[in-house]
mmCIF file of C-alpha atoms in Angstrom:
data_model
loop_
_atom_site.group_PDB
_atom_site.id
_atom_site.type_symbol
_atom_site.label_atom_id
_atom_site.label_comp_id
_atom_site.label_asym_id
_atom_site.label_seq_id
_atom_site.Cartn_x
_atom_site.Cartn_y
_atom_site.Cartn_z
ATOM 1 C CA MET A 1 27.488 -189.430 -182.505
ATOM 2 C CA THR A 2 25.499 -192.426 -181.420
ATOM 3 C CA THR A 3 21.770 -192.538 -181.125
ATOM 4 C CA ALA A 4 20.097 -194.415 -178.397
ATOM 5 C CA THR A 5 17.401 -196.762 -179.460
ATOM 6 C CA THR A 6 14.493 -197.495 -177.241
ATOM 7 C CA THR A 7 12.703 -200.735 -177.322
ATOM 8 C CA PRO A 8 8.955 -200.408 -177.565
ATOM 9 C CA LYS A 9 6.996 -201.548 -174.533
ATOM 10 C CA PRO A 10 4.972 -204.652 -175.172
ATOM 11 C CA LYS A 11 1.275 -203.895 -175.603
ATOM 12 C CA LYS A 12 -1.107 -205.316 -173.046
ATOM 13 C CA PRO A 13 -3.808 -207.485 -174.528
ATOM 14 C CA PRO A 14 -7.234 -205.819 -174.352
ATOM 15 C CA ALA A 15 -9.177 -206.705 -171.252
ATOM 16 C CA LYS A 16 -11.841 -209.282 -171.908
ATOM 17 C CA LYS A 17 -15.372 -208.196 -171.226
ATOM 18 C CA PRO A 18 -17.200 -210.489 -168.863
ATOM 19 C CA ALA A 19 -19.747 -212.637 -170.666
ATOM 20 C CA GLU A 20 -23.189 -211.087 -170.616
ATOM 21 C CA PRO A 21 -25.728 -213.138 -168.688
ATOM 22 C CA LYS A 22 -28.239 -214.888 -170.896
ATOM 23 C CA VAL A 23 -31.940 -214.092 -170.747
ATOM 24 C CA ARG A 24 -33.813 -216.747 -168.778
ATOM 25 C CA THR A 25 -37.319 -217.488 -170.004
ATOM 26 C CA ASP A 26 -37.762 -220.324 -167.513
ATOM 27 C CA ILE A 27 -37.822 -217.965 -164.498
ATOM 28 C CA PRO A 28 -40.951 -215.859 -163.982
ATOM 29 C CA MET A 29 -40.634 -212.132 -163.340
ATOM 30 C CA GLY A 30 -41.014 -211.333 -159.672
ATOM 31 C CA LEU A 31 -39.527 -209.846 -156.557
ATOM 32 C CA GLY A 32 -35.888 -210.713 -155.928
ATOM 33 C CA VAL A 33 -35.025 -211.887 -159.459
ATOM 34 C CA MET A 34 -31.980 -210.556 -161.334
ATOM 35 C CA VAL A 35 -33.061 -208.444 -164.327
ATOM 36 C CA ARG A 36 -31.666 -206.202 -167.031
ATOM 37 C CA ASP A 37 -33.244 -203.093 -168.547
ATOM 38 C CA LYS A 38 -33.411 -203.631 -172.325
ATOM 39 C CA VAL A 39 -32.860 -199.899 -172.971
ATOM 40 C CA THR A 40 -30.004 -198.895 -170.651
ATOM 41 C CA GLY A 41 -28.458 -202.251 -169.803
ATOM 42 C CA LEU A 42 -28.890 -201.566 -166.069
ATOM 43 C CA THR A 43 -28.820 -204.835 -164.137
ATOM 44 C CA GLY A 44 -29.928 -205.472 -160.600
ATOM 45 C CA ILE A 45 -32.344 -207.210 -158.279
ATOM 46 C CA VAL A 46 -36.085 -206.434 -158.293
ATOM 47 C CA ALA A 47 -36.652 -204.635 -154.973
ATOM 48 C CA HIS A 48 -40.360 -203.820 -155.219
ATOM 49 C CA LYS A 49 -43.313 -203.767 -157.592
ATOM 50 C CA ALA A 50 -45.528 -200.727 -158.183
ATOM 51 C CA GLU A 51 -48.994 -201.194 -159.680
ATOM 52 C CA MET A 52 -50.650 -197.923 -160.655
ATOM 53 C CA LEU A 53 -54.275 -196.901 -161.017
ATOM 54 C CA THR A 54 -53.493 -196.078 -164.654
ATOM 55 C CA GLY A 55 -52.705 -199.751 -165.286
ATOM 56 C CA ASN A 56 -48.951 -199.263 -165.548
ATOM 57 C CA ILE A 57 -46.682 -201.708 -163.710
ATOM 58 C CA GLN A 58 -43.131 -200.784 -162.785
ATOM 59 C CA TRP A 59 -40.420 -202.718 -160.984
ATOM 60 C CA ALA A 60 -37.760 -201.049 -158.811
ATOM 61 C CA ILE A 61 -34.350 -202.329 -159.887
ATOM 62 C CA GLN A 62 -31.646 -202.175 -157.228
ATOM 63 C CA PRO A 63 -28.147 -202.165 -158.780
ATOM 64 C CA ARG A 64 -25.282 -203.674 -156.792
ATOM 65 C CA GLY A 65 -23.283 -201.398 -154.549
ATOM 66 C CA ASN A 66 -19.510 -201.044 -154.533
ATOM 67 C CA GLY A 67 -19.047 -202.075 -150.897
ATOM 68 C CA GLU A 68 -19.108 -198.476 -149.666
ATOM 69 C CA SER A 69 -22.392 -197.150 -150.980
ATOM 70 C CA VAL A 70 -25.559 -198.448 -152.546
ATOM 71 C CA PRO A 71 -26.965 -196.719 -155.626
ATOM 72 C CA ASP A 72 -30.612 -195.693 -155.696
ATOM 73 C CA ALA A 73 -33.089 -198.137 -157.175
ATOM 74 C CA MET A 74 -34.552 -197.208 -160.557
ATOM 75 C CA MET A 75 -38.224 -197.667 -161.513
ATOM 76 C CA ILE A 76 -38.559 -199.373 -164.907
ATOM 77 C CA ASP A 77 -41.681 -200.378 -166.858
ATOM 78 C CA TYR A 78 -42.263 -204.121 -166.749
ATOM 79 C CA HIS A 79 -42.134 -204.661 -170.510
ATOM 80 C CA LEU A 80 -38.596 -203.229 -170.720
ATOM 81 C CA LEU A 81 -37.088 -205.835 -168.404
ATOM 82 C CA GLU A 82 -35.653 -209.248 -169.099
ATOM 83 C CA VAL A 83 -34.976 -211.867 -166.434
ATOM 84 C CA LEU A 84 -31.356 -212.985 -166.075
ATOM 85 C CA GLY A 85 -31.549 -215.260 -163.036
ATOM 86 C CA GLU A 86 -33.231 -216.172 -159.763
ATOM 87 C CA GLY A 87 -31.298 -213.578 -157.763
ATOM 88 C CA VAL A 88 -32.485 -213.713 -154.160
ATOM 89 C CA SER A 89 -36.086 -214.643 -155.002
ATOM 90 C CA LYS A 90 -35.921 -218.017 -153.232
ATOM 91 C CA LEU A 91 -34.890 -216.281 -149.981
ATOM 92 C CA LEU A 92 -37.928 -213.976 -149.853
ATOM 93 C CA PRO A 93 -41.052 -214.536 -147.740
ATOM 94 C CA PRO A 94 -44.374 -215.051 -149.515
ATOM 95 C CA ILE A 95 -46.328 -211.976 -150.560
ATOM 96 C CA ASP A 96 -49.129 -211.038 -148.169
ATOM 97 C CA ASP A 97 -52.296 -212.634 -149.522
ATOM 98 C CA THR A 98 -54.650 -210.912 -147.077
ATOM 99 C CA VAL A 99 -54.825 -207.716 -149.158
ATOM 100 C CA THR A 100 -58.465 -206.836 -149.814
ATOM 101 C CA VAL A 101 -58.072 -203.211 -150.914
ATOM 102 C CA ARG A 102 -58.215 -202.509 -154.646
ATOM 103 C CA LEU A 103 -56.872 -199.542 -156.557
ATOM 104 C CA GLY A 104 -59.549 -196.914 -157.159
ATOM 105 C CA GLU A 105 -61.802 -197.819 -154.223
ATOM 106 C CA GLU A 106 -62.553 -195.258 -151.555
ATOM 107 C CA VAL A 107 -60.691 -196.205 -148.381
ATOM 108 C CA GLU A 108 -60.184 -194.957 -144.848
ATOM 109 C CA ASP A 109 -57.086 -195.341 -142.681
ATOM 110 C CA ILE A 110 -58.446 -196.823 -139.430
ATOM 111 C CA LEU A 111 -55.590 -195.257 -137.465
ATOM 112 C CA THR A 112 -55.585 -191.653 -138.728
ATOM 113 C CA GLY A 113 -59.039 -191.302 -140.314
ATOM 114 C CA LEU A 114 -57.464 -190.311 -143.649
ATOM 115 C CA LYS A 115 -59.932 -190.917 -146.489
ATOM 116 C CA GLY A 116 -59.031 -191.132 -150.137
ATOM 117 C CA VAL A 117 -58.438 -193.348 -153.148
ATOM 118 C CA PRO A 118 -55.492 -195.771 -153.463
ATOM 119 C CA ILE A 119 -53.617 -194.728 -156.614
ATOM 120 C CA ASP A 120 -50.538 -197.002 -156.338
ATOM 121 C CA LYS A 121 -50.003 -200.409 -154.770
ATOM 122 C CA ILE A 122 -46.432 -201.142 -153.676
ATOM 123 C CA THR A 123 -45.296 -204.689 -152.874
ATOM 124 C CA PHE A 124 -41.880 -204.930 -151.197
ATOM 125 C CA GLN A 125 -39.388 -207.810 -151.041
ATOM 126 C CA ASN A 126 -40.216 -208.438 -147.400
ATOM 127 C CA GLY A 127 -43.830 -209.206 -148.374
ATOM 128 C CA CYS A 128 -45.327 -205.946 -147.083
ATOM 129 C CA VAL A 129 -47.979 -204.251 -149.206
ATOM 130 C CA TYR A 130 -48.562 -200.498 -149.022
ATOM 131 C CA PHE A 131 -50.875 -198.131 -150.904
ATOM 132 C CA TRP A 132 -50.382 -194.488 -151.863
ATOM 133 C CA VAL A 133 -53.720 -192.969 -150.808
ATOM 134 C CA GLN A 134 -54.748 -189.725 -152.494
ATOM 135 C CA PRO A 135 -57.217 -187.616 -150.470
ATOM 136 C CA LYS A 136 -59.803 -185.517 -152.303
ATOM 137 C CA MET A 137 -59.206 -181.874 -153.076
ATOM 138 C CA ASP A 138 -60.025 -179.500 -150.215
ATOM 139 C CA LYS A 139 -63.093 -177.627 -151.523
ATOM 140 C CA LYS A 140 -62.493 -174.654 -149.226
ATOM 141 C CA THR A 141 -58.892 -173.977 -150.235
ATOM 142 C CA GLY A 142 -58.869 -175.610 -153.701
ATOM 143 C CA LYS A 143 -55.641 -177.410 -152.770
ATOM 144 C CA ILE A 144 -54.938 -181.065 -153.400
ATOM 145 C CA PRO A 145 -53.454 -182.731 -150.311
ATOM 146 C CA GLU A 146 -50.345 -184.872 -150.722
ATOM 147 C CA SER A 147 -50.886 -188.595 -151.050
ATOM 148 C CA LYS A 148 -49.817 -190.741 -148.097
ATOM 149 C CA LEU A 149 -48.178 -194.173 -148.013
ATOM 150 C CA VAL A 150 -50.289 -196.461 -145.823
ATOM 151 C CA PRO A 151 -49.866 -200.185 -145.022
ATOM 152 C CA HIS A 152 -52.777 -202.189 -146.378
ATOM 153 C CA GLY A 153 -53.693 -203.576 -142.948
ATOM 154 C CA ARG A 154 -54.751 -200.104 -141.803
ATOM 155 C CA LEU A 155 -57.090 -199.529 -144.743
ATOM 156 C CA LYS A 156 -60.743 -200.409 -144.951
ATOM 157 C CA THR A 157 -62.911 -199.969 -148.015
ATOM 158 C CA VAL A 158 -65.698 -197.442 -147.465
ATOM 159 C CA GLY A 159 -67.018 -196.941 -151.006
ATOM 160 C CA ALA A 160 -66.644 -197.659 -154.702
ATOM 161 C CA GLY A 161 -64.533 -194.540 -155.284
ATOM 162 C CA LEU A 162 -63.295 -194.504 -158.871
ATOM 163 C CA SER A 163 -63.577 -198.244 -159.370
ATOM 164 C CA LYS A 164 -66.567 -199.712 -161.052
ATOM 165 C CA PRO A 165 -68.627 -201.845 -158.734
ATOM 166 C CA GLU A 166 -68.560 -205.536 -159.477
ATOM 167 C CA PRO A 167 -71.322 -206.285 -161.969
ATOM 168 C CA LYS A 168 -74.192 -208.204 -160.474
ATOM 169 C CA PRO A 169 -75.117 -211.348 -162.302
ATOM 170 C CA PRO A 170 -78.357 -210.968 -164.244
ATOM 171 C CA ALA A 171 -81.435 -212.216 -162.487
ATOM 172 C CA ALA A 172 -82.413 -215.651 -163.644
ATOM 173 C CA ALA A 173 -85.146 -215.396 -166.241
ATOM 174 C CA ALA A 174 -88.322 -217.290 -165.536
ATOM 175 C CA PRO A 175 -88.503 -220.436 -167.618
ATOM 176 C CA PRO A 176 -90.880 -220.160 -170.568
ATOM 177 C CA ALA A 177 -94.397 -221.415 -169.871
ATOM 178 C CA LYS A 178 -94.901 -224.932 -171.132
ATOM 179 C CA ARG A 179 -97.379 -225.234 -173.926
ATOM 180 C CA PRO A 180 -99.473 -228.276 -174.366
ATOM 181 C CA PRO A 181 -98.366 -230.482 -177.266
ATOM 182 C CA GLY A 182 -100.216 -230.453 -180.528
ATOM 183 C CA GLY A 183 -101.711 -227.714 -182.568
ATOM 184 C CA PRO A 184 -101.821 -226.902 -186.256
ATOM 185 C CA MET A 185 -98.984 -227.988 -188.531
ATOM 186 C CA ARG A 186 -97.776 -226.100 -191.523
ATOM 187 C CA ARG A 187 -96.866 -229.195 -193.495
ATOM 188 C CA ALA A 188 -98.229 -232.641 -193.247
ATOM 189 C CA PRO A 189 -95.585 -235.310 -192.814
ATOM 190 C CA THR A 190 -95.066 -237.587 -195.757
ATOM 191 C CA MET A 191 -95.315 -241.279 -195.421
ATOM 192 C CA ARG A 192 -92.936 -243.341 -197.413
ATOM 193 C CA ASP A 193 -92.248 -247.044 -197.444
#
C-alpha cells in the first residue's frame, strides 16, 4: 500500500498595510482639508463647519465613497481631529465675509417673517453660510417649534436675544481740576553742597 503525499501550498506573504498619512502641523484646519479622527481613525475631507451657541465647534467629515455610493458625513468635535493634508481646500471659494448675524441674537427671516434665535452657524465648502434659527415657544400651546435652516442673507438682527450687548466704552472722565502750584510742605528740602 502506497500513501500519497501532498505538497503543502506555499503561504502568501501577509498583505502590507498602506503607510498611514502623517499629521501635518503646517496646514491649518479648515474646509476641504483631509483629516483623521483621533478616536475612530475615520479619515475624510472636511465638508462643513458647525459653530454652536454652546461654544462647541464640530466639523463634518466626509469619508471617500467606493465609486457606487457615498457614506454619510460624520460630525466630529474639532479637538479630536488631526490634519493629514490639504485635500481639496485650495479648490474652494472664499468663505462669505458679509455675515453680520451672530449666534444668540434675535433675528427675523425677511422672506418668511420667522423670528427666533440662531443656535447653530453652518459654513459649507461652497462658501455658503446658514443658521439654524430656533423660534420661541408658543405660549398658547406650550409647544416648541422646530428650528429652521435659513441662509444668512435672509436674516436681519432685530434684538439682542440671548447675546450680551456689546459693552459701551466708559464715558471719558473729566480731567482733574488744576490746582495752583505752591502750598504747605511737609518737609523742608535740605540744602547740601
